[in-house]
PDB file of C-alpha atoms in Angstrom:
ATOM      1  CA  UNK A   1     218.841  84.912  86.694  1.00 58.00           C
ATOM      2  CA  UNK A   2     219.320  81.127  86.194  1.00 59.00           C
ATOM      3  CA  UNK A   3     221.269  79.753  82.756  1.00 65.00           C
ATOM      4  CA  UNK A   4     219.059  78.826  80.097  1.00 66.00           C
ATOM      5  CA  UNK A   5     219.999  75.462  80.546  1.00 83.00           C
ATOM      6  CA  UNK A   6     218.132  75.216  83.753  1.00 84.00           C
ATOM      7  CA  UNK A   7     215.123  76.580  82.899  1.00 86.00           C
ATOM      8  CA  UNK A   8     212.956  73.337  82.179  1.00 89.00           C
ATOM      9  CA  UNK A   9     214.369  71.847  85.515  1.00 91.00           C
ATOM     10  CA  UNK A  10     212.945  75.036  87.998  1.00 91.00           C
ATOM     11  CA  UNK A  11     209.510  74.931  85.305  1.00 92.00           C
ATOM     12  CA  UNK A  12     209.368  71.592  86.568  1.00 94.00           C
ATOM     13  CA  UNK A  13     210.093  72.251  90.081  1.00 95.00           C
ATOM     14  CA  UNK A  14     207.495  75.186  90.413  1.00 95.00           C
ATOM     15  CA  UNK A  15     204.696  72.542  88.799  1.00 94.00           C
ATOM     16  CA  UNK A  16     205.510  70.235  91.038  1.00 96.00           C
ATOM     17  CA  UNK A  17     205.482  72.670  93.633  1.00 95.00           C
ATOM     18  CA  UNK A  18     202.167  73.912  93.204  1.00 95.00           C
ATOM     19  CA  UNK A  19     200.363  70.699  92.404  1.00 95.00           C
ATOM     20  CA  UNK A  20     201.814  69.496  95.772  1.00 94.00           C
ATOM     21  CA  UNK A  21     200.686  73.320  97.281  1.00 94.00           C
ATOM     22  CA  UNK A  22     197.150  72.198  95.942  1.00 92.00           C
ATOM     23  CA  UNK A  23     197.068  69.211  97.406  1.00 93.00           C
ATOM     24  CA  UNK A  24     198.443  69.871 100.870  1.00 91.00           C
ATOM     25  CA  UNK A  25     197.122  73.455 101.741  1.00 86.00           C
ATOM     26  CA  UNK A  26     193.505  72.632 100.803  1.00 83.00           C
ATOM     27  CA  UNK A  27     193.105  75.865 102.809  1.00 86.00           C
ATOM     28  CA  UNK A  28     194.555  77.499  99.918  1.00 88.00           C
ATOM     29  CA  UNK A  29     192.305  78.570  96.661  1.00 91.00           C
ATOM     30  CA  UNK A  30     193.695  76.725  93.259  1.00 91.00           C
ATOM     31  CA  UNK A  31     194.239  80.223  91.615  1.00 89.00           C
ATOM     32  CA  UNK A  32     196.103  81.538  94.016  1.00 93.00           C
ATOM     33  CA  UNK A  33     198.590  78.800  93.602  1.00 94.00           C
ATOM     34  CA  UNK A  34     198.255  78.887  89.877  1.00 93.00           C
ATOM     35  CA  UNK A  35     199.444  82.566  90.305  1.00 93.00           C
ATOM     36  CA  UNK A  36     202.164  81.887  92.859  1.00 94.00           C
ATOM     37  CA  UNK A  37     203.624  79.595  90.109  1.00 95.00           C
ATOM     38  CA  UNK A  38     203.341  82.250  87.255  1.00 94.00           C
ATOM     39  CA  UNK A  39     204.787  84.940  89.372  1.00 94.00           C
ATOM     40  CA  UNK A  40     208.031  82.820  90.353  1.00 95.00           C
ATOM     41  CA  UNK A  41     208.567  81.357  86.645  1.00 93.00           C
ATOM     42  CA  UNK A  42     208.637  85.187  85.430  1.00 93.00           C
ATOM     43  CA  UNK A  43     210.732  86.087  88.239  1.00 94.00           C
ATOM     44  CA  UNK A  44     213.000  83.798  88.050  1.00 91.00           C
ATOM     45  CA  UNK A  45     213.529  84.689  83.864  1.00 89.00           C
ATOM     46  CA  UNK A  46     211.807  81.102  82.627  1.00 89.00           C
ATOM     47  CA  UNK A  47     208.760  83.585  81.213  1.00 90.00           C
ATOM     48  CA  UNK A  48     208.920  87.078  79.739  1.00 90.00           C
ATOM     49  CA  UNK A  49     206.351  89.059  81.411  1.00 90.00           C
ATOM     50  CA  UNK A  50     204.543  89.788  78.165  1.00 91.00           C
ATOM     51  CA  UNK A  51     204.254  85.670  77.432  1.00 90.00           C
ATOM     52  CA  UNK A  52     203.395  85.081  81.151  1.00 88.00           C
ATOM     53  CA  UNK A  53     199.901  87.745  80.321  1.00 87.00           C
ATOM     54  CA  UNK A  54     199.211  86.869  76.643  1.00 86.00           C
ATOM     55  CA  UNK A  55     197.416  83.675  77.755  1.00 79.00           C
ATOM     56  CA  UNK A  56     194.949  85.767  79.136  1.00 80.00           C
ATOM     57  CA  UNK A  57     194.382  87.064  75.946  1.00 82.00           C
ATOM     58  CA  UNK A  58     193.548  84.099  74.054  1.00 84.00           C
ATOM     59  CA  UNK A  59     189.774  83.850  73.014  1.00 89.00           C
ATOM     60  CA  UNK A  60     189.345  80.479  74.957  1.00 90.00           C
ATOM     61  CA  UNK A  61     190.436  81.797  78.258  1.00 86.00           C
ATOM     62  CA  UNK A  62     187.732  84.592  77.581  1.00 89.00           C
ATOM     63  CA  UNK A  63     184.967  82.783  76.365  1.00 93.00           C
ATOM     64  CA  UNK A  64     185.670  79.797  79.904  1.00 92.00           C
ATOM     65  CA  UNK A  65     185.203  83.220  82.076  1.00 89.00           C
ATOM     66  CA  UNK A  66     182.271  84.449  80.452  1.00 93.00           C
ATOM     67  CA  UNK A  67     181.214  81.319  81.138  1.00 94.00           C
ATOM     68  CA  UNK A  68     181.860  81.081  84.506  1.00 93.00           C
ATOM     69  CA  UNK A  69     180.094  84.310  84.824  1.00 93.00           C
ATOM     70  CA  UNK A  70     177.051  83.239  83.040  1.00 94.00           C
ATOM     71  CA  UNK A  71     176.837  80.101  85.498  1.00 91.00           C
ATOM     72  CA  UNK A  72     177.137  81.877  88.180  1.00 92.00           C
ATOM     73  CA  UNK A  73     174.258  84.701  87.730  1.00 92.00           C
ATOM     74  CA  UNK A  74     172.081  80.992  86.896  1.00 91.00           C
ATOM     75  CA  UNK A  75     173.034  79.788  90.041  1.00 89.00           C
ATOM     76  CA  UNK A  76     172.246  82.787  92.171  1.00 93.00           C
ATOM     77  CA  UNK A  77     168.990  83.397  90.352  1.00 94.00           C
ATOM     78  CA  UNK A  78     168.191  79.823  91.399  1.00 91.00           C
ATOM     79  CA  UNK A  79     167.185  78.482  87.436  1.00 92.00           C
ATOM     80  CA  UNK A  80     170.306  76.033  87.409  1.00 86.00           C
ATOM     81  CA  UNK A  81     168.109  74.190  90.980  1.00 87.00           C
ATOM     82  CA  UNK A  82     165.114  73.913  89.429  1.00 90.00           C
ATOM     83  CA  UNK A  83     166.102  73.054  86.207  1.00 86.00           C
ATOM     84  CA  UNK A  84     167.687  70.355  87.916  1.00 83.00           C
ATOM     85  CA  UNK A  85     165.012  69.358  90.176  1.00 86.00           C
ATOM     86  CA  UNK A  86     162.794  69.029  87.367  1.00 85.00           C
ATOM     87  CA  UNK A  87     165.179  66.698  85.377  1.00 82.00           C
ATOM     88  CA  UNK A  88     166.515  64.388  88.525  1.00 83.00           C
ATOM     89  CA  UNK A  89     163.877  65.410  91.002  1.00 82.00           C
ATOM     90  CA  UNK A  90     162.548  61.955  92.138  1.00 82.00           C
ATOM     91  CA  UNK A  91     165.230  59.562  91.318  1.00 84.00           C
ATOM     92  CA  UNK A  92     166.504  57.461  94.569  1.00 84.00           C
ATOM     93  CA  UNK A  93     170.006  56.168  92.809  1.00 88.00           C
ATOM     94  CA  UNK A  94     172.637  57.055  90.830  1.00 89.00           C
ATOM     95  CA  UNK A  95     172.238  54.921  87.777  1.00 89.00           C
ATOM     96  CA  UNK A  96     168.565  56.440  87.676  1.00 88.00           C
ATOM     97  CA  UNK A  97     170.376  59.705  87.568  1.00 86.00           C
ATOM     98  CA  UNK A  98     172.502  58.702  84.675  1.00 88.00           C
ATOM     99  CA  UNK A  99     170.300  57.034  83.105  1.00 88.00           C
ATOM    100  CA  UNK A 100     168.033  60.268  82.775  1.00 85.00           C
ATOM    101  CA  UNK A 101     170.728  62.635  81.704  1.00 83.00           C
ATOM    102  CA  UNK A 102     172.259  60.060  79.214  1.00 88.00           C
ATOM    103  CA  UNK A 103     168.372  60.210  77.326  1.00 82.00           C
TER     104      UNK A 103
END
């Protein structure tokens, strides 16, 4: 759609875009935005479709999601709160705090 010689110009527009998006519509999930910006850079011919999906193919981006999953099933069963109850339970400050999880 645009010449090739354009293309790191509207990249750079649709970053800036959505880091502004991100920080003005706090209304507004991340991820959404983060998809918003995909979407136009393969509409607009900067990505082919298949690079704009083979990120999500990559073993990292897997392994951060399983992750995420794994977190969140700790969370809900309620193991991540006492775990950390019983590691900062009665500290009163900060530096107390940091001082335990640094030991």
């Amino acid at each position: 759609m645009f010449p090739p010689d354009w293309h790191p110009w509207l990249a750079s527009a649709i970053v800036i875009i959505v880091f502004a998006g991100i920080q003005f519509r706090r209304g507004t999930p991340p991820d959404v935005w983060f998809l918003f910006g995909l979407a136009a850079l393969v509409m607009t011919g900067v990505l082919s479709p298949k690079d704009a999906l083979a990120g999500f193919a990559n073993p990292a981006v897997i392994t951060v999601a399983a992750l995420l999953g794994i977190t969140a099933g700790l969370r809900s069963t309620g193991l991540l709160d006492w775990i950390g109850h019983k590691l900062l339970g009665g500290l009163r400050t900060e530096s107390q705090a940091l001082l335990r999880l640094t030991i």
